[in-house]
mmCIF file with all atom_site columns, C-alpha atoms in Angstrom:
data_model
loop_
_atom_site.group_PDB
_atom_site.id
_atom_site.type_symbol
_atom_site.label_atom_id
_atom_site.label_alt_id
_atom_site.label_comp_id
_atom_site.label_asym_id
_atom_site.label_entity_id
_atom_site.label_seq_id
_atom_site.pdbx_PDB_ins_code
_atom_site.Cartn_x
_atom_site.Cartn_y
_atom_site.Cartn_z
_atom_site.occupancy
_atom_site.B_iso_or_equiv
_atom_site.pdbx_formal_charge
_atom_site.auth_seq_id
_atom_site.auth_comp_id
_atom_site.auth_asym_id
_atom_site.auth_atom_id
_atom_site.pdbx_PDB_model_num
ATOM 1   C CA . ALA A 1 1   ? 37.056 66.877 17.832  1.00 68.00 ? 1   ALA A CA 1
ATOM 2   C CA . GLN A 1 2   ? 40.209 64.813 17.351  1.00 76.00 ? 2   GLN A CA 1
ATOM 3   C CA . SER A 1 3   ? 41.256 64.614 13.724  1.00 86.00 ? 3   SER A CA 1
ATOM 4   C CA . VAL A 1 4   ? 43.984 63.921 11.278  1.00 91.00 ? 4   VAL A CA 1
ATOM 5   C CA . THR A 1 5   ? 43.990 65.785 8.024   1.00 94.00 ? 5   THR A CA 1
ATOM 6   C CA . GLN A 1 6   ? 45.943 65.198 4.857   1.00 96.00 ? 6   GLN A CA 1
ATOM 7   C CA . PRO A 1 7   ? 44.991 68.220 2.703   1.00 96.00 ? 7   PRO A CA 1
ATOM 8   C CA . ASP A 1 8   ? 46.252 66.834 -0.501  1.00 95.00 ? 8   ASP A CA 1
ATOM 9   C CA . ILE A 1 9   ? 44.357 63.875 -1.941  1.00 94.00 ? 9   ILE A CA 1
ATOM 10  C CA . HIS A 1 10  ? 46.552 63.507 -5.017  1.00 96.00 ? 10  HIS A CA 1
ATOM 11  C CA . ILE A 1 11  ? 50.047 64.767 -5.851  1.00 97.00 ? 11  ILE A CA 1
ATOM 12  C CA . THR A 1 12  ? 51.935 64.361 -9.116  1.00 97.00 ? 12  THR A CA 1
ATOM 13  C CA . VAL A 1 13  ? 55.686 64.809 -9.026  1.00 97.00 ? 13  VAL A CA 1
ATOM 14  C CA . SER A 1 14  ? 58.377 64.272 -11.584 1.00 97.00 ? 14  SER A CA 1
ATOM 15  C CA . GLU A 1 15  ? 61.050 61.656 -10.952 1.00 97.00 ? 15  GLU A CA 1
ATOM 16  C CA . GLY A 1 16  ? 64.013 63.292 -9.319  1.00 97.00 ? 16  GLY A CA 1
ATOM 17  C CA . ALA A 1 17  ? 61.982 66.159 -7.910  1.00 97.00 ? 17  ALA A CA 1
ATOM 18  C CA . SER A 1 18  ? 61.339 66.793 -4.271  1.00 97.00 ? 18  SER A CA 1
ATOM 19  C CA . LEU A 1 19  ? 58.197 65.734 -2.545  1.00 97.00 ? 19  LEU A CA 1
ATOM 20  C CA . GLU A 1 20  ? 56.402 67.071 0.492   1.00 98.00 ? 20  GLU A CA 1
ATOM 21  C CA . LEU A 1 21  ? 53.190 65.612 1.893   1.00 98.00 ? 21  LEU A CA 1
ATOM 22  C CA . ARG A 1 22  ? 51.201 67.476 4.539   1.00 98.00 ? 22  ARG A CA 1
ATOM 23  C CA . CYS A 1 23  ? 49.684 66.167 7.682   1.00 97.00 ? 23  CYS A CA 1
ATOM 24  C CA . ASN A 1 24  ? 47.901 68.183 10.309  1.00 95.00 ? 24  ASN A CA 1
ATOM 25  C CA . TYR A 1 25  ? 46.350 66.911 13.503  1.00 92.00 ? 25  TYR A CA 1
ATOM 26  C CA . SER A 1 26  ? 43.985 68.242 16.095  1.00 88.00 ? 26  SER A CA 1
ATOM 27  C CA . TYR A 1 27  ? 44.408 66.683 19.529  1.00 81.00 ? 27  TYR A CA 1
ATOM 28  C CA . GLY A 1 28  ? 44.500 68.068 23.021  1.00 76.00 ? 28  GLY A CA 1
ATOM 29  C CA . ALA A 1 29  ? 47.974 66.760 23.590  1.00 78.00 ? 29  ALA A CA 1
ATOM 30  C CA . THR A 1 30  ? 50.803 65.878 21.228  1.00 77.00 ? 30  THR A CA 1
ATOM 31  C CA . PRO A 1 31  ? 50.036 62.408 19.935  1.00 84.00 ? 31  PRO A CA 1
ATOM 32  C CA . TYR A 1 32  ? 52.432 59.817 18.602  1.00 89.00 ? 32  TYR A CA 1
ATOM 33  C CA . LEU A 1 33  ? 52.885 60.443 14.934  1.00 92.00 ? 33  LEU A CA 1
ATOM 34  C CA . PHE A 1 34  ? 53.468 57.987 12.105  1.00 94.00 ? 34  PHE A CA 1
ATOM 35  C CA . TRP A 1 35  ? 53.791 57.899 8.367   1.00 97.00 ? 35  TRP A CA 1
ATOM 36  C CA . TYR A 1 36  ? 52.909 54.726 6.535   1.00 96.00 ? 36  TYR A CA 1
ATOM 37  C CA . VAL A 1 37  ? 53.164 53.873 2.825   1.00 96.00 ? 37  VAL A CA 1
ATOM 38  C CA . GLN A 1 38  ? 50.823 51.540 0.890   1.00 94.00 ? 38  GLN A CA 1
ATOM 39  C CA . SER A 1 39  ? 52.048 50.308 -2.493  1.00 90.00 ? 39  SER A CA 1
ATOM 40  C CA . PRO A 1 40  ? 49.250 49.148 -4.872  1.00 84.00 ? 40  PRO A CA 1
ATOM 41  C CA . GLY A 1 41  ? 47.731 45.870 -3.671  1.00 80.00 ? 41  GLY A CA 1
ATOM 42  C CA . GLN A 1 42  ? 49.952 45.789 -0.564  1.00 83.00 ? 42  GLN A CA 1
ATOM 43  C CA . GLY A 1 43  ? 49.609 46.311 3.088   1.00 87.00 ? 43  GLY A CA 1
ATOM 44  C CA . LEU A 1 44  ? 50.991 49.311 5.000   1.00 92.00 ? 44  LEU A CA 1
ATOM 45  C CA . GLN A 1 45  ? 54.618 49.753 5.695   1.00 93.00 ? 45  GLN A CA 1
ATOM 46  C CA . LEU A 1 46  ? 55.993 52.079 8.387   1.00 94.00 ? 46  LEU A CA 1
ATOM 47  C CA . LEU A 1 47  ? 58.202 54.878 7.027   1.00 96.00 ? 47  LEU A CA 1
ATOM 48  C CA . LEU A 1 48  ? 58.955 56.662 10.196  1.00 95.00 ? 48  LEU A CA 1
ATOM 49  C CA . LYS A 1 49  ? 57.500 57.689 13.578  1.00 93.00 ? 49  LYS A CA 1
ATOM 50  C CA . TYR A 1 50  ? 57.798 60.537 16.073  1.00 92.00 ? 50  TYR A CA 1
ATOM 51  C CA . PHE A 1 51  ? 57.433 60.176 19.795  1.00 86.00 ? 51  PHE A CA 1
ATOM 52  C CA . SER A 1 52  ? 59.469 62.933 21.302  1.00 84.00 ? 52  SER A CA 1
ATOM 53  C CA . GLY A 1 53  ? 62.915 64.541 21.044  1.00 85.00 ? 53  GLY A CA 1
ATOM 54  C CA . ASP A 1 54  ? 64.474 65.731 17.830  1.00 88.00 ? 54  ASP A CA 1
ATOM 55  C CA . THR A 1 55  ? 61.674 67.109 15.642  1.00 91.00 ? 55  THR A CA 1
ATOM 56  C CA . LEU A 1 56  ? 63.247 66.053 12.453  1.00 95.00 ? 56  LEU A CA 1
ATOM 57  C CA . VAL A 1 57  ? 62.832 62.276 12.013  1.00 95.00 ? 57  VAL A CA 1
ATOM 58  C CA . GLN A 1 58  ? 64.629 60.094 9.511   1.00 96.00 ? 58  GLN A CA 1
ATOM 59  C CA . GLY A 1 59  ? 62.829 57.153 8.087   1.00 96.00 ? 59  GLY A CA 1
ATOM 60  C CA . ILE A 1 60  ? 63.361 54.403 5.485   1.00 95.00 ? 60  ILE A CA 1
ATOM 61  C CA . LYS A 1 61  ? 63.665 54.873 1.805   1.00 94.00 ? 61  LYS A CA 1
ATOM 62  C CA . GLY A 1 62  ? 65.134 58.317 2.178   1.00 96.00 ? 62  GLY A CA 1
ATOM 63  C CA . PHE A 1 63  ? 62.110 59.853 3.808   1.00 97.00 ? 63  PHE A CA 1
ATOM 64  C CA . GLU A 1 64  ? 62.135 62.320 6.610   1.00 97.00 ? 64  GLU A CA 1
ATOM 65  C CA . ALA A 1 65  ? 59.412 64.213 8.526   1.00 97.00 ? 65  ALA A CA 1
ATOM 66  C CA . GLU A 1 66  ? 59.390 67.290 10.636  1.00 96.00 ? 66  GLU A CA 1
ATOM 67  C CA . PHE A 1 67  ? 57.179 67.756 13.684  1.00 94.00 ? 67  PHE A CA 1
ATOM 68  C CA . LYS A 1 68  ? 56.061 71.328 14.247  1.00 94.00 ? 68  LYS A CA 1
ATOM 69  C CA . ARG A 1 69  ? 54.145 71.719 17.469  1.00 91.00 ? 69  ARG A CA 1
ATOM 70  C CA . SER A 1 70  ? 53.114 75.348 16.716  1.00 91.00 ? 70  SER A CA 1
ATOM 71  C CA . GLN A 1 71  ? 51.546 74.232 13.485  1.00 93.00 ? 71  GLN A CA 1
ATOM 72  C CA . SER A 1 72  ? 50.286 70.856 14.715  1.00 92.00 ? 72  SER A CA 1
ATOM 73  C CA . SER A 1 73  ? 51.888 69.395 11.649  1.00 95.00 ? 73  SER A CA 1
ATOM 74  C CA . PHE A 1 74  ? 53.992 66.403 10.699  1.00 96.00 ? 74  PHE A CA 1
ATOM 75  C CA . ASN A 1 75  ? 54.974 66.810 7.070   1.00 98.00 ? 75  ASN A CA 1
ATOM 76  C CA . LEU A 1 76  ? 56.767 64.047 5.165   1.00 98.00 ? 76  LEU A CA 1
ATOM 77  C CA . ARG A 1 77  ? 59.540 64.911 2.698   1.00 98.00 ? 77  ARG A CA 1
ATOM 78  C CA . LYS A 1 78  ? 61.831 63.298 0.283   1.00 98.00 ? 78  LYS A CA 1
ATOM 79  C CA . PRO A 1 79  ? 64.508 65.300 -1.599  1.00 97.00 ? 79  PRO A CA 1
ATOM 80  C CA . SER A 1 80  ? 64.435 63.298 -4.790  1.00 97.00 ? 80  SER A CA 1
ATOM 81  C CA . VAL A 1 81  ? 61.635 60.847 -5.647  1.00 97.00 ? 81  VAL A CA 1
ATOM 82  C CA . HIS A 1 82  ? 62.094 57.582 -7.521  1.00 96.00 ? 82  HIS A CA 1
ATOM 83  C CA . TRP A 1 83  ? 59.429 55.932 -9.641  1.00 95.00 ? 83  TRP A CA 1
ATOM 84  C CA . SER A 1 84  ? 59.040 53.334 -6.926  1.00 94.00 ? 84  SER A CA 1
ATOM 85  C CA . ASP A 1 85  ? 57.797 55.966 -4.525  1.00 96.00 ? 85  ASP A CA 1
ATOM 86  C CA . ALA A 1 86  ? 54.476 56.024 -6.379  1.00 96.00 ? 86  ALA A CA 1
ATOM 87  C CA . ALA A 1 87  ? 52.028 54.823 -3.662  1.00 96.00 ? 87  ALA A CA 1
ATOM 88  C CA . GLU A 1 88  ? 49.422 55.953 -1.166  1.00 96.00 ? 88  GLU A CA 1
ATOM 89  C CA . TYR A 1 89  ? 50.804 57.683 1.926   1.00 97.00 ? 89  TYR A CA 1
ATOM 90  C CA . PHE A 1 90  ? 48.992 57.755 5.265   1.00 96.00 ? 90  PHE A CA 1
ATOM 91  C CA . CYS A 1 91  ? 49.698 59.891 8.250   1.00 96.00 ? 91  CYS A CA 1
ATOM 92  C CA . ALA A 1 92  ? 48.537 58.287 11.517  1.00 93.00 ? 92  ALA A CA 1
ATOM 93  C CA . VAL A 1 93  ? 48.314 59.432 15.132  1.00 90.00 ? 93  VAL A CA 1
ATOM 94  C CA . ALA A 1 94  ? 47.691 57.640 18.384  1.00 86.00 ? 94  ALA A CA 1
ATOM 95  C CA . LEU A 1 95  ? 47.454 58.911 21.995  1.00 77.00 ? 95  LEU A CA 1
ATOM 96  C CA . THR A 1 96  ? 49.291 57.333 24.883  1.00 68.00 ? 96  THR A CA 1
ATOM 97  C CA . ASP A 1 97  ? 46.185 55.950 26.410  1.00 69.00 ? 97  ASP A CA 1
ATOM 98  C CA . SER A 1 98  ? 44.488 54.998 23.147  1.00 69.00 ? 98  SER A CA 1
ATOM 99  C CA . TRP A 1 99  ? 45.044 51.253 23.433  1.00 70.00 ? 99  TRP A CA 1
ATOM 100 C CA . GLY A 1 100 ? 46.764 51.246 20.159  1.00 70.00 ? 100 GLY A CA 1
ATOM 101 C CA . LYS A 1 101 ? 43.892 52.896 18.381  1.00 78.00 ? 101 LYS A CA 1
ATOM 102 C CA . PHE A 1 102 ? 45.397 54.641 15.336  1.00 84.00 ? 102 PHE A CA 1
ATOM 103 C CA . GLN A 1 103 ? 43.549 57.317 13.621  1.00 88.00 ? 103 GLN A CA 1
ATOM 104 C CA . PHE A 1 104 ? 44.537 57.572 9.968   1.00 92.00 ? 104 PHE A CA 1
ATOM 105 C CA . GLY A 1 105 ? 44.354 60.505 7.646   1.00 93.00 ? 105 GLY A CA 1
ATOM 106 C CA . ALA A 1 106 ? 42.565 60.058 4.315   1.00 93.00 ? 106 ALA A CA 1
ATOM 107 C CA . GLY A 1 107 ? 45.743 59.360 2.482   1.00 95.00 ? 107 GLY A CA 1
ATOM 108 C CA . THR A 1 108 ? 47.646 61.189 -0.312  1.00 97.00 ? 108 THR A CA 1
ATOM 109 C CA . GLN A 1 109 ? 48.144 59.407 -3.548  1.00 96.00 ? 109 GLN A CA 1
ATOM 110 C CA . VAL A 1 110 ? 51.548 60.180 -5.127  1.00 97.00 ? 110 VAL A CA 1
ATOM 111 C CA . VAL A 1 111 ? 51.971 59.654 -8.865  1.00 97.00 ? 111 VAL A CA 1
ATOM 112 C CA . VAL A 1 112 ? 55.521 59.858 -10.210 1.00 97.00 ? 112 VAL A CA 1
ATOM 113 C CA . THR A 1 113 ? 55.984 60.880 -13.831 1.00 96.00 ? 113 THR A CA 1
ATOM 114 C CA . PRO A 1 114 ? 59.102 60.236 -15.923 1.00 93.00 ? 114 PRO A CA 1
ATOM 115 C CA . ASP B 2 1   ? 58.695 34.016 7.103   1.00 60.00 ? 1   ASP B CA 1
ATOM 116 C CA . THR B 2 2   ? 55.811 36.484 6.639   1.00 68.00 ? 2   THR B CA 1
ATOM 117 C CA . ALA B 2 3   ? 55.212 38.566 9.837   1.00 91.00 ? 3   ALA B CA 1
ATOM 118 C CA . VAL B 2 4   ? 51.465 39.158 9.514   1.00 95.00 ? 4   VAL B CA 1
ATOM 119 C CA . SER B 2 5   ? 49.565 36.923 7.187   1.00 95.00 ? 5   SER B CA 1
ATOM 120 C CA . GLN B 2 6   ? 45.884 36.902 6.174   1.00 96.00 ? 6   GLN B CA 1
ATOM 121 C CA . THR B 2 7   ? 43.774 34.369 4.294   1.00 96.00 ? 7   THR B CA 1
ATOM 122 C CA . PRO B 2 8   ? 42.257 34.561 1.915   1.00 96.00 ? 8   PRO B CA 1
ATOM 123 C CA . LYS B 2 9   ? 43.764 37.403 -0.100  1.00 94.00 ? 9   LYS B CA 1
ATOM 124 C CA . TYR B 2 10  ? 40.654 37.681 -2.158  1.00 96.00 ? 10  TYR B CA 1
ATOM 125 C CA . LEU B 2 11  ? 37.041 36.811 -1.232  1.00 97.00 ? 11  LEU B CA 1
ATOM 126 C CA . VAL B 2 12  ? 34.076 37.127 -3.532  1.00 97.00 ? 12  VAL B CA 1
ATOM 127 C CA . THR B 2 13  ? 30.681 36.107 -2.117  1.00 97.00 ? 13  THR B CA 1
ATOM 128 C CA . GLN B 2 14  ? 27.006 36.671 -2.419  1.00 97.00 ? 14  GLN B CA 1
ATOM 129 C CA . MET B 2 15  ? 24.928 38.960 -0.152  1.00 97.00 ? 15  MET B CA 1
ATOM 130 C CA . GLY B 2 16  ? 23.588 37.123 2.823   1.00 97.00 ? 16  GLY B CA 1
ATOM 131 C CA . ASN B 2 17  ? 26.422 34.630 3.094   1.00 97.00 ? 17  ASN B CA 1
ATOM 132 C CA . ASP B 2 18  ? 28.672 34.204 6.162   1.00 97.00 ? 18  ASP B CA 1
ATOM 133 C CA . LYS B 2 19  ? 32.400 34.279 5.702   1.00 97.00 ? 19  LYS B CA 1
ATOM 134 C CA . SER B 2 20  ? 35.604 34.354 7.792   1.00 97.00 ? 20  SER B CA 1
ATOM 135 C CA . ILE B 2 21  ? 38.958 35.999 7.333   1.00 97.00 ? 21  ILE B CA 1
ATOM 136 C CA . LYS B 2 22  ? 41.955 34.592 9.175   1.00 97.00 ? 22  LYS B CA 1
ATOM 137 C CA . CYS B 2 23  ? 44.989 36.474 10.528  1.00 97.00 ? 23  CYS B CA 1
ATOM 138 C CA . GLU B 2 24  ? 48.131 35.095 12.016  1.00 97.00 ? 24  GLU B CA 1
ATOM 139 C CA . GLN B 2 25  ? 51.252 36.861 13.250  1.00 96.00 ? 25  GLN B CA 1
ATOM 140 C CA . ASN B 2 26  ? 54.586 35.189 13.999  1.00 95.00 ? 26  ASN B CA 1
ATOM 141 C CA . LEU B 2 27  ? 56.166 38.240 15.640  1.00 94.00 ? 27  LEU B CA 1
ATOM 142 C CA . GLY B 2 28  ? 55.347 37.285 19.211  1.00 93.00 ? 28  GLY B CA 1
ATOM 143 C CA . HIS B 2 29  ? 53.113 40.333 19.591  1.00 93.00 ? 29  HIS B CA 1
ATOM 144 C CA . ASP B 2 30  ? 50.308 40.354 22.151  1.00 90.00 ? 30  ASP B CA 1
ATOM 145 C CA . THR B 2 31  ? 48.030 42.885 20.460  1.00 92.00 ? 31  THR B CA 1
ATOM 146 C CA . MET B 2 32  ? 46.171 42.454 17.120  1.00 93.00 ? 32  MET B CA 1
ATOM 147 C CA . TYR B 2 33  ? 43.815 44.646 15.187  1.00 93.00 ? 33  TYR B CA 1
ATOM 148 C CA . TRP B 2 34  ? 41.374 44.630 12.385  1.00 95.00 ? 34  TRP B CA 1
ATOM 149 C CA . TYR B 2 35  ? 40.973 47.602 10.055  1.00 94.00 ? 35  TYR B CA 1
ATOM 150 C CA . LYS B 2 36  ? 38.554 48.277 7.215   1.00 95.00 ? 36  LYS B CA 1
ATOM 151 C CA . GLN B 2 37  ? 39.714 50.240 4.145   1.00 93.00 ? 37  GLN B CA 1
ATOM 152 C CA . ASP B 2 38  ? 36.845 51.509 2.053   1.00 91.00 ? 38  ASP B CA 1
ATOM 153 C CA . SER B 2 39  ? 36.865 52.299 -1.629  1.00 89.00 ? 39  SER B CA 1
ATOM 154 C CA . LYS B 2 40  ? 38.179 55.798 -0.950  1.00 87.00 ? 40  LYS B CA 1
ATOM 155 C CA . LYS B 2 41  ? 41.180 54.241 0.798   1.00 87.00 ? 41  LYS B CA 1
ATOM 156 C CA . PHE B 2 42  ? 39.995 55.496 4.187   1.00 89.00 ? 42  PHE B CA 1
ATOM 157 C CA . LEU B 2 43  ? 41.294 53.276 6.962   1.00 91.00 ? 43  LEU B CA 1
ATOM 158 C CA . LYS B 2 44  ? 39.302 52.725 10.162  1.00 91.00 ? 44  LYS B CA 1
ATOM 159 C CA . ILE B 2 45  ? 39.956 50.535 13.046  1.00 91.00 ? 45  ILE B CA 1
ATOM 160 C CA . MET B 2 46  ? 37.295 47.992 13.858  1.00 93.00 ? 46  MET B CA 1
ATOM 161 C CA . PHE B 2 47  ? 38.629 45.838 16.701  1.00 90.00 ? 47  PHE B CA 1
ATOM 162 C CA . SER B 2 48  ? 41.650 45.273 18.849  1.00 90.00 ? 48  SER B CA 1
ATOM 163 C CA . TYR B 2 49  ? 42.621 42.359 21.082  1.00 90.00 ? 49  TYR B CA 1
ATOM 164 C CA . ASN B 2 50  ? 45.363 42.362 23.713  1.00 88.00 ? 50  ASN B CA 1
ATOM 165 C CA . ASN B 2 51  ? 46.287 39.033 25.155  1.00 86.00 ? 51  ASN B CA 1
ATOM 166 C CA . LYS B 2 52  ? 43.097 37.616 23.698  1.00 84.00 ? 52  LYS B CA 1
ATOM 167 C CA . GLU B 2 53  ? 41.005 40.249 25.409  1.00 87.00 ? 53  GLU B CA 1
ATOM 168 C CA . LEU B 2 54  ? 38.877 42.677 23.369  1.00 88.00 ? 54  LEU B CA 1
ATOM 169 C CA . ILE B 2 55  ? 40.161 46.167 24.094  1.00 86.00 ? 55  ILE B CA 1
ATOM 170 C CA . ILE B 2 56  ? 38.821 48.194 21.135  1.00 83.00 ? 56  ILE B CA 1
ATOM 171 C CA . ASN B 2 57  ? 35.430 47.750 19.718  1.00 83.00 ? 57  ASN B CA 1
ATOM 172 C CA . GLU B 2 58  ? 34.457 50.585 17.418  1.00 84.00 ? 58  GLU B CA 1
ATOM 173 C CA . THR B 2 59  ? 30.963 51.097 16.150  1.00 77.00 ? 59  THR B CA 1
ATOM 174 C CA . VAL B 2 60  ? 30.760 48.024 13.972  1.00 86.00 ? 60  VAL B CA 1
ATOM 175 C CA . PRO B 2 61  ? 27.611 46.057 13.200  1.00 90.00 ? 61  PRO B CA 1
ATOM 176 C CA . ASN B 2 62  ? 27.276 43.100 15.354  1.00 91.00 ? 62  ASN B CA 1
ATOM 177 C CA . ARG B 2 63  ? 27.327 40.992 12.256  1.00 95.00 ? 63  ARG B CA 1
ATOM 178 C CA . PHE B 2 64  ? 31.083 41.301 12.579  1.00 95.00 ? 64  PHE B CA 1
ATOM 179 C CA . SER B 2 65  ? 32.559 39.079 15.266  1.00 93.00 ? 65  SER B CA 1
ATOM 180 C CA . PRO B 2 66  ? 36.267 38.816 16.018  1.00 93.00 ? 66  PRO B CA 1
ATOM 181 C CA . LYS B 2 67  ? 37.700 35.739 17.634  1.00 93.00 ? 67  LYS B CA 1
ATOM 182 C CA . SER B 2 68  ? 41.159 35.411 19.099  1.00 92.00 ? 68  SER B CA 1
ATOM 183 C CA . PRO B 2 69  ? 41.887 31.728 19.878  1.00 92.00 ? 69  PRO B CA 1
ATOM 184 C CA . ASP B 2 70  ? 45.413 32.664 20.946  1.00 92.00 ? 70  ASP B CA 1
ATOM 185 C CA . LYS B 2 71  ? 47.732 35.617 20.927  1.00 91.00 ? 71  LYS B CA 1
ATOM 186 C CA . ALA B 2 72  ? 48.968 34.831 17.435  1.00 94.00 ? 72  ALA B CA 1
ATOM 187 C CA . HIS B 2 73  ? 45.653 34.682 15.728  1.00 95.00 ? 73  HIS B CA 1
ATOM 188 C CA . LEU B 2 74  ? 42.728 37.061 15.282  1.00 95.00 ? 74  LEU B CA 1
ATOM 189 C CA . ASN B 2 75  ? 39.928 35.940 12.975  1.00 96.00 ? 75  ASN B CA 1
ATOM 190 C CA . LEU B 2 76  ? 37.120 37.977 11.680  1.00 96.00 ? 76  LEU B CA 1
ATOM 191 C CA . HIS B 2 77  ? 33.741 36.337 11.069  1.00 96.00 ? 77  HIS B CA 1
ATOM 192 C CA . ILE B 2 78  ? 31.056 38.236 9.157   1.00 96.00 ? 78  ILE B CA 1
ATOM 193 C CA . ASN B 2 79  ? 27.450 37.138 9.104   1.00 96.00 ? 79  ASN B CA 1
ATOM 194 C CA . SER B 2 80  ? 24.784 38.071 6.593   1.00 97.00 ? 80  SER B CA 1
ATOM 195 C CA . LEU B 2 81  ? 27.137 39.880 4.303   1.00 97.00 ? 81  LEU B CA 1
ATOM 196 C CA . GLU B 2 82  ? 25.907 43.154 2.742   1.00 96.00 ? 82  GLU B CA 1
ATOM 197 C CA . LEU B 2 83  ? 27.038 45.117 -0.270  1.00 96.00 ? 83  LEU B CA 1
ATOM 198 C CA . GLY B 2 84  ? 28.475 47.791 1.992   1.00 94.00 ? 84  GLY B CA 1
ATOM 199 C CA . ASP B 2 85  ? 30.865 45.227 3.530   1.00 96.00 ? 85  ASP B CA 1
ATOM 200 C CA . SER B 2 86  ? 32.865 45.271 0.316   1.00 97.00 ? 86  SER B CA 1
ATOM 201 C CA . ALA B 2 87  ? 36.294 46.642 1.290   1.00 96.00 ? 87  ALA B CA 1
ATOM 202 C CA . VAL B 2 88  ? 39.869 45.637 2.003   1.00 95.00 ? 88  VAL B CA 1
ATOM 203 C CA . TYR B 2 89  ? 40.292 44.299 5.468   1.00 96.00 ? 89  TYR B CA 1
ATOM 204 C CA . PHE B 2 90  ? 43.702 44.594 7.106   1.00 95.00 ? 90  PHE B CA 1
ATOM 205 C CA . CYS B 2 91  ? 44.968 42.796 10.114  1.00 96.00 ? 91  CYS B CA 1
ATOM 206 C CA . ALA B 2 92  ? 47.791 44.277 12.169  1.00 94.00 ? 92  ALA B CA 1
ATOM 207 C CA . SER B 2 93  ? 49.761 43.530 15.280  1.00 94.00 ? 93  SER B CA 1
ATOM 208 C CA . SER B 2 94  ? 51.941 45.329 17.781  1.00 91.00 ? 94  SER B CA 1
ATOM 209 C CA . VAL B 2 95  ? 53.911 44.805 20.982  1.00 89.00 ? 95  VAL B CA 1
ATOM 210 C CA . GLY B 2 96  ? 51.471 45.894 23.674  1.00 78.00 ? 96  GLY B CA 1
ATOM 211 C CA . ALA B 2 97  ? 48.539 48.212 23.252  1.00 72.00 ? 97  ALA B CA 1
ATOM 212 C CA . ALA B 2 98  ? 50.108 51.496 24.247  1.00 69.00 ? 98  ALA B CA 1
ATOM 213 C CA . GLY B 2 99  ? 49.545 54.334 21.888  1.00 68.00 ? 99  GLY B CA 1
ATOM 214 C CA . GLY B 2 100 ? 52.927 54.667 20.525  1.00 75.00 ? 100 GLY B CA 1
ATOM 215 C CA . GLN B 2 101 ? 53.605 51.133 19.427  1.00 81.00 ? 101 GLN B CA 1
ATOM 216 C CA . ARG B 2 102 ? 54.343 50.502 15.760  1.00 87.00 ? 102 ARG B CA 1
ATOM 217 C CA . GLN B 2 103 ? 51.759 48.365 14.117  1.00 90.00 ? 103 GLN B CA 1
ATOM 218 C CA . TYR B 2 104 ? 52.686 45.759 11.534  1.00 93.00 ? 104 TYR B CA 1
ATOM 219 C CA . PHE B 2 105 ? 50.168 45.229 8.810   1.00 94.00 ? 105 PHE B CA 1
ATOM 220 C CA . GLY B 2 106 ? 49.148 42.161 6.836   1.00 94.00 ? 106 GLY B CA 1
ATOM 221 C CA . PRO B 2 107 ? 48.741 42.258 3.115   1.00 93.00 ? 107 PRO B CA 1
ATOM 222 C CA . GLY B 2 108 ? 44.958 42.719 3.289   1.00 94.00 ? 108 GLY B CA 1
ATOM 223 C CA . THR B 2 109 ? 41.946 40.696 2.226   1.00 96.00 ? 109 THR B CA 1
ATOM 224 C CA . ARG B 2 110 ? 39.839 42.193 -0.546  1.00 95.00 ? 110 ARG B CA 1
ATOM 225 C CA . LEU B 2 111 ? 36.202 41.297 0.107   1.00 97.00 ? 111 LEU B CA 1
ATOM 226 C CA . THR B 2 112 ? 33.711 41.757 -2.648  1.00 97.00 ? 112 THR B CA 1
ATOM 227 C CA . VAL B 2 113 ? 30.074 41.229 -1.935  1.00 97.00 ? 113 VAL B CA 1
ATOM 228 C CA . LEU B 2 114 ? 27.816 40.720 -4.954  1.00 96.00 ? 114 LEU B CA 1
#
């Protein structure tokens, strides 16, 4: 069955430390891959997306993600987190013929401590 | 100049009532979506319209009826509200309905059914 998994429900990180959020997918073909961020009480904002080409994708707010076909993964990273990065992060996938139907992971809540 | 807007932001109502949530986008997109985010933050697509035509209709009770009067609007009407309908509902839009299109999300409508 097609699925998107974010193994970490909750991550606590110190301000200035690095952050990595995991995302694994299970699809027959390589889907389009996205990372969205949801700040408390807000809608979702796109951080970055991968369609094809370079497997290291740069996004906004200093985030990057690496697509690894062999591991069916699309992990999100940031070298040095800021307190404003505290939010819920969602990995999402979509197939070419999916009529825009995104499947979202369960989300990872990131808490940033001083 | 909000891109995707929803009204109301909060909606508190009694079980059995009928309510509507409105969504408007000023991005010139031709595809719009409704998502439901439950208390565990899980996001699931409900409906999608492309050029006012329904293209995605997930397994949603028929108490939920989307209506798209034009490409810029997608409203969600809910009849006979139940406790389980309490959630945050997000509207989104995109250019076209191909799988790889970025979706722009509204700020959400928090529905509480008492």
